[in-house]
mmCIF file of C-alpha atoms in Angstrom:
data_model
loop_
_atom_site.group_PDB
_atom_site.id
_atom_site.type_symbol
_atom_site.label_atom_id
_atom_site.label_comp_id
_atom_site.label_asym_id
_atom_site.label_seq_id
_atom_site.Cartn_x
_atom_site.Cartn_y
_atom_site.Cartn_z
ATOM 1 C CA ILE K 1 0.000 0.000 0.000
ATOM 2 C CA HIS K 2 1.380 3.374 -1.048
ATOM 3 C CA TYR K 3 -0.143 6.638 0.178
ATOM 4 C CA ILE K 4 -0.557 9.323 -2.480
ATOM 5 C CA ASP K 5 -0.466 12.768 -0.908
ATOM 6 C CA PRO K 6 -3.223 14.870 -2.517
ATOM 7 C CA CYS K 7 -1.300 18.005 -1.513
ATOM 8 C CA ALA K 8 1.711 16.996 -3.626
ATOM 9 C CA PRO K 9 2.305 18.737 -6.972
ATOM 10 C CA VAL K 10 -0.286 17.776 -9.609
ATOM 11 C CA GLU K 11 2.291 16.097 -11.860
ATOM 12 C CA GLN K 12 3.468 13.907 -8.974
ATOM 13 C CA VAL K 13 -0.082 12.901 -7.991
ATOM 14 C CA LEU K 14 -0.939 12.027 -11.598
ATOM 15 C CA ALA K 15 2.275 10.021 -12.020
ATOM 16 C CA GLU K 16 1.657 8.094 -8.793
ATOM 17 C CA ILE K 17 -1.947 7.289 -9.709
ATOM 18 C CA GLN K 18 -0.889 6.210 -13.187
ATOM 19 C CA ALA K 19 1.800 3.959 -11.693
ATOM 20 C CA SER K 20 -0.756 2.277 -9.413
ATOM 21 C CA GLU K 21 -2.429 -1.075 -10.050
ATOM 22 C CA LEU K 22 -5.400 -0.076 -7.910
ATOM 23 C CA VAL K 23 -6.475 3.089 -6.098
ATOM 24 C CA LEU K 24 -8.506 3.106 -2.891
ATOM 25 C CA THR K 25 -9.983 6.562 -2.475
ATOM 26 C CA GLU K 26 -12.200 8.359 -0.031
ATOM 27 C CA ALA K 27 -12.162 11.448 -2.269
ATOM 28 C CA MET K 28 -14.395 11.657 -5.310
ATOM 29 C CA HIS K 29 -11.616 13.455 -7.176
ATOM 30 C CA GLY K 30 -9.350 10.460 -6.576
ATOM 31 C CA ALA K 31 -11.957 8.264 -8.268
ATOM 32 C CA ILE K 32 -12.455 10.712 -11.135
ATOM 33 C CA VAL K 33 -8.740 11.021 -11.873
ATOM 34 C CA SER K 34 -8.129 7.282 -11.465
ATOM 35 C CA ASP K 35 -10.999 6.496 -13.815
ATOM 36 C CA ALA K 36 -9.816 9.052 -16.378
ATOM 37 C CA LEU K 37 -6.308 7.542 -16.254
ATOM 38 C CA ARG K 38 -7.916 4.061 -16.602
ATOM 39 C CA VAL K 39 -6.659 2.867 -13.208
ATOM 40 C CA PRO K 40 -9.161 0.640 -11.349
ATOM 41 C CA TRP K 41 -10.368 2.135 -8.081
ATOM 42 C CA ILE K 42 -12.387 1.259 -4.997
ATOM 43 C CA PRO K 43 -14.483 3.935 -3.287
ATOM 44 C CA ILE K 44 -13.941 4.168 0.463
ATOM 45 C CA LYS K 45 -16.928 5.559 2.352
ATOM 46 C CA PRO K 46 -15.872 8.699 4.232
ATOM 47 C CA LEU K 47 -16.382 8.471 7.988
ATOM 48 C CA VAL K 48 -18.650 11.516 7.723
ATOM 49 C CA SER K 49 -20.301 11.367 4.331
ATOM 50 C CA ILE K 50 -21.757 14.731 3.367
ATOM 51 C CA HIS K 51 -21.131 14.576 -0.380
ATOM 52 C CA HIS K 52 -22.489 11.113 -1.192
ATOM 53 C CA MET K 53 -25.022 12.516 -3.682
ATOM 54 C CA LYS K 54 -22.206 14.065 -5.742
ATOM 55 C CA TRP K 55 -20.493 10.663 -5.875
ATOM 56 C CA HIS K 56 -23.667 8.946 -7.068
ATOM 57 C CA ASP K 57 -24.392 11.676 -9.617
ATOM 58 C CA TRP K 58 -20.908 11.353 -11.126
ATOM 59 C CA ALA K 59 -21.003 7.536 -11.078
ATOM 60 C CA SER K 60 -24.411 7.446 -12.760
ATOM 61 C CA ALA K 61 -23.101 9.696 -15.557
ATOM 62 C CA LEU K 62 -20.565 6.952 -16.332
ATOM 63 C CA ASP K 63 -23.062 4.119 -15.793
ATOM 64 C CA LEU K 64 -21.214 2.883 -12.710
ATOM 65 C CA GLU K 65 -22.819 1.223 -9.728
ATOM 66 C CA LEU K 66 -21.217 2.864 -6.737
ATOM 67 C CA LYS K 67 -20.664 0.677 -3.687
ATOM 68 C CA PRO K 68 -18.479 2.550 -1.181
ATOM 69 C CA VAL K 69 -16.716 0.329 1.337
ATOM 70 C CA ALA K 70 -16.674 1.240 5.023
ATOM 71 C CA MET K 71 -13.328 1.834 6.672
ATOM 72 C CA LEU K 72 -12.377 1.564 10.322
ATOM 73 C CA PRO K 73 -11.407 4.721 12.220
ATOM 74 C CA SER K 74 -7.642 5.204 12.168
ATOM 75 C CA SER K 75 -7.357 7.101 15.460
ATOM 76 C CA LEU K 76 -9.111 7.737 18.734
ATOM 77 C CA LEU K 77 -9.721 11.265 17.443
ATOM 78 C CA GLU K 78 -11.766 9.901 14.520
ATOM 79 C CA ILE K 79 -13.838 7.752 16.864
ATOM 80 C CA ALA K 80 -14.514 10.729 19.124
ATOM 81 C CA ALA K 81 -15.335 13.017 16.215
ATOM 82 C CA LEU K 82 -17.715 10.434 14.760
ATOM 83 C CA HIS K 83 -19.427 9.907 18.087
ATOM 84 C CA PHE K 84 -20.073 13.591 18.636
ATOM 85 C CA HIS K 85 -20.449 14.804 15.038
ATOM 86 C CA GLU K 86 -24.197 14.601 14.573
ATOM 87 C CA ASN K 87 -25.703 15.838 17.823
ATOM 88 C CA ARG K 88 -23.021 17.412 19.920
ATOM 89 C CA ARG K 89 -21.110 19.963 17.850
ATOM 90 C CA ARG K 90 -19.849 21.864 20.900
ATOM 91 C CA MET K 91 -18.383 18.657 22.342
ATOM 92 C CA ALA K 92 -16.858 17.839 18.943
ATOM 93 C CA ASP K 93 -15.176 21.260 18.931
ATOM 94 C CA ARG K 94 -13.679 20.575 22.358
ATOM 95 C CA ILE K 95 -12.461 17.180 21.164
ATOM 96 C CA ARG K 96 -10.803 18.825 18.160
ATOM 97 C CA GLY K 97 -9.011 21.012 20.689
ATOM 98 C CA GLN K 98 -7.575 17.853 22.220
ATOM 99 C CA ALA K 99 -6.580 16.493 18.807
ATOM 100 C CA ARG K 100 -2.848 16.444 19.477
ATOM 101 C CA PHE K 101 -3.349 14.152 22.477
ATOM 102 C CA LEU K 102 -6.066 11.972 20.948
ATOM 103 C CA GLN K 103 -4.202 11.373 17.710
ATOM 104 C CA HIS K 104 -1.394 9.571 19.497
ATOM 105 C CA VAL K 105 -3.405 7.425 21.916
ATOM 106 C CA GLY K 106 -3.087 3.877 20.641
ATOM 107 C CA SER K 107 -1.912 5.175 17.266
ATOM 108 C CA ARG K 108 -0.027 1.984 16.334
ATOM 109 C CA VAL K 109 -3.056 -0.199 17.141
ATOM 110 C CA PHE K 110 -5.368 1.995 15.064
ATOM 111 C CA ALA K 111 -2.881 2.210 12.191
ATOM 112 C CA ASN K 112 -2.495 -1.583 12.145
ATOM 113 C CA ARG K 113 -6.272 -2.091 12.192
ATOM 114 C CA ALA K 114 -6.715 0.399 9.356
ATOM 115 C CA ALA K 115 -3.969 -1.301 7.324
ATOM 116 C CA ASP K 116 -5.558 -4.708 7.928
ATOM 117 C CA ARG K 117 -8.908 -3.317 6.750
ATOM 118 C CA LEU K 118 -7.329 -1.865 3.600
ATOM 119 C CA ASN K 119 -5.740 -5.226 2.811
ATOM 120 C CA ALA K 120 -9.067 -6.984 3.378
ATOM 121 C CA ILE K 121 -10.776 -4.528 1.025
ATOM 122 C CA ILE K 122 -8.162 -5.130 -1.672
ATOM 123 C CA ARG K 123 -8.687 -8.906 -1.413
ATOM 124 C CA SER K 124 -12.480 -8.921 -1.264
ATOM 125 C CA VAL K 125 -13.888 -5.968 -3.233
ATOM 126 C CA SER K 126 -14.099 -5.777 -7.011
ATOM 127 C CA PRO K 127 -12.657 -2.494 -8.229
ATOM 128 C CA SER K 128 -14.599 -0.001 -10.322
ATOM 129 C CA LEU K 129 -13.680 1.312 -13.749
ATOM 130 C CA SER K 130 -16.010 2.884 -16.256
ATOM 131 C CA SER K 131 -16.164 1.432 -19.739
ATOM 132 C CA ASP K 132 -14.048 2.960 -22.483
ATOM 133 C CA GLN K 133 -17.298 3.773 -24.299
ATOM 134 C CA MET K 134 -18.705 5.766 -21.344
ATOM 135 C CA ILE K 135 -15.426 7.659 -20.917
ATOM 136 C CA SER K 136 -15.520 8.509 -24.622
ATOM 137 C CA ILE K 137 -19.120 9.742 -24.387
ATOM 138 C CA ALA K 138 -18.314 11.863 -21.309
ATOM 139 C CA HIS K 139 -15.255 13.263 -23.067
ATOM 140 C CA GLU K 140 -17.292 14.219 -26.138
ATOM 141 C CA GLN K 141 -19.956 15.865 -23.933
ATOM 142 C CA MET K 142 -17.264 17.845 -22.148
ATOM 143 C CA LEU K 143 -15.768 19.026 -25.452
ATOM 144 C CA GLY K 144 -19.251 20.047 -26.633
ATOM 145 C CA LYS K 145 -19.789 22.130 -23.492
ATOM 146 C CA LEU K 146 -16.341 23.667 -23.923
ATOM 147 C CA ASP K 147 -17.249 24.648 -27.499
ATOM 148 C CA GLU K 148 -20.472 26.244 -26.198
ATOM 149 C CA LEU K 149 -18.500 28.185 -23.587
ATOM 150 C CA VAL K 150 -16.017 29.468 -26.179
ATOM 151 C CA ALA K 151 -18.890 30.467 -28.485
ATOM 152 C CA ASP K 152 -20.676 32.265 -25.641
ATOM 153 C CA LEU K 153 -17.514 34.175 -24.763
ATOM 154 C CA GLY K 154 -17.028 35.065 -28.434
ATOM 155 C CA ARG K 155 -20.529 36.558 -28.502
ATOM 156 C CA GLY K 156 -19.663 38.662 -25.461
ATOM 157 C CA LYS K 157 -21.879 36.741 -23.035
ATOM 158 C CA VAL K 158 -21.051 37.510 -19.439
ATOM 159 C CA LEU K 159 -20.647 34.417 -17.290
ATOM 160 C CA CYS K 160 -21.658 34.535 -13.647
#
């Protein structure tokens, strides 16, 4: 398992994804880029999923059935944040204030459990990859919209 830092330079991130056999991603953009580069990917369900509709909208545009896989919390801080996220925002804010302490409590145990879960996912979950035909259709649609944008700008349309 190799971690790809999303904060790294774009060229590095693209090269690392392209060099991968499989990408496990919690970020929709990781799935989009992996799919565009034709690298199979597995969606990991975020611990707090607020953008799940965006994922499903994108996946449906490529005729993909999205089945995000649950992950285990990788720190005591994540467990605490999950526990208090929905109903106790003030408590969650206080917990975030204790983040430095909570992140290191049992960190090796949590890291090992998370790594074991990632390995189990790799062995048991079929990766996703849109068909070449759907990628081609999406690409053509994007180029069509780009042509419309250029034409609108040429006619002096103001975009807001």
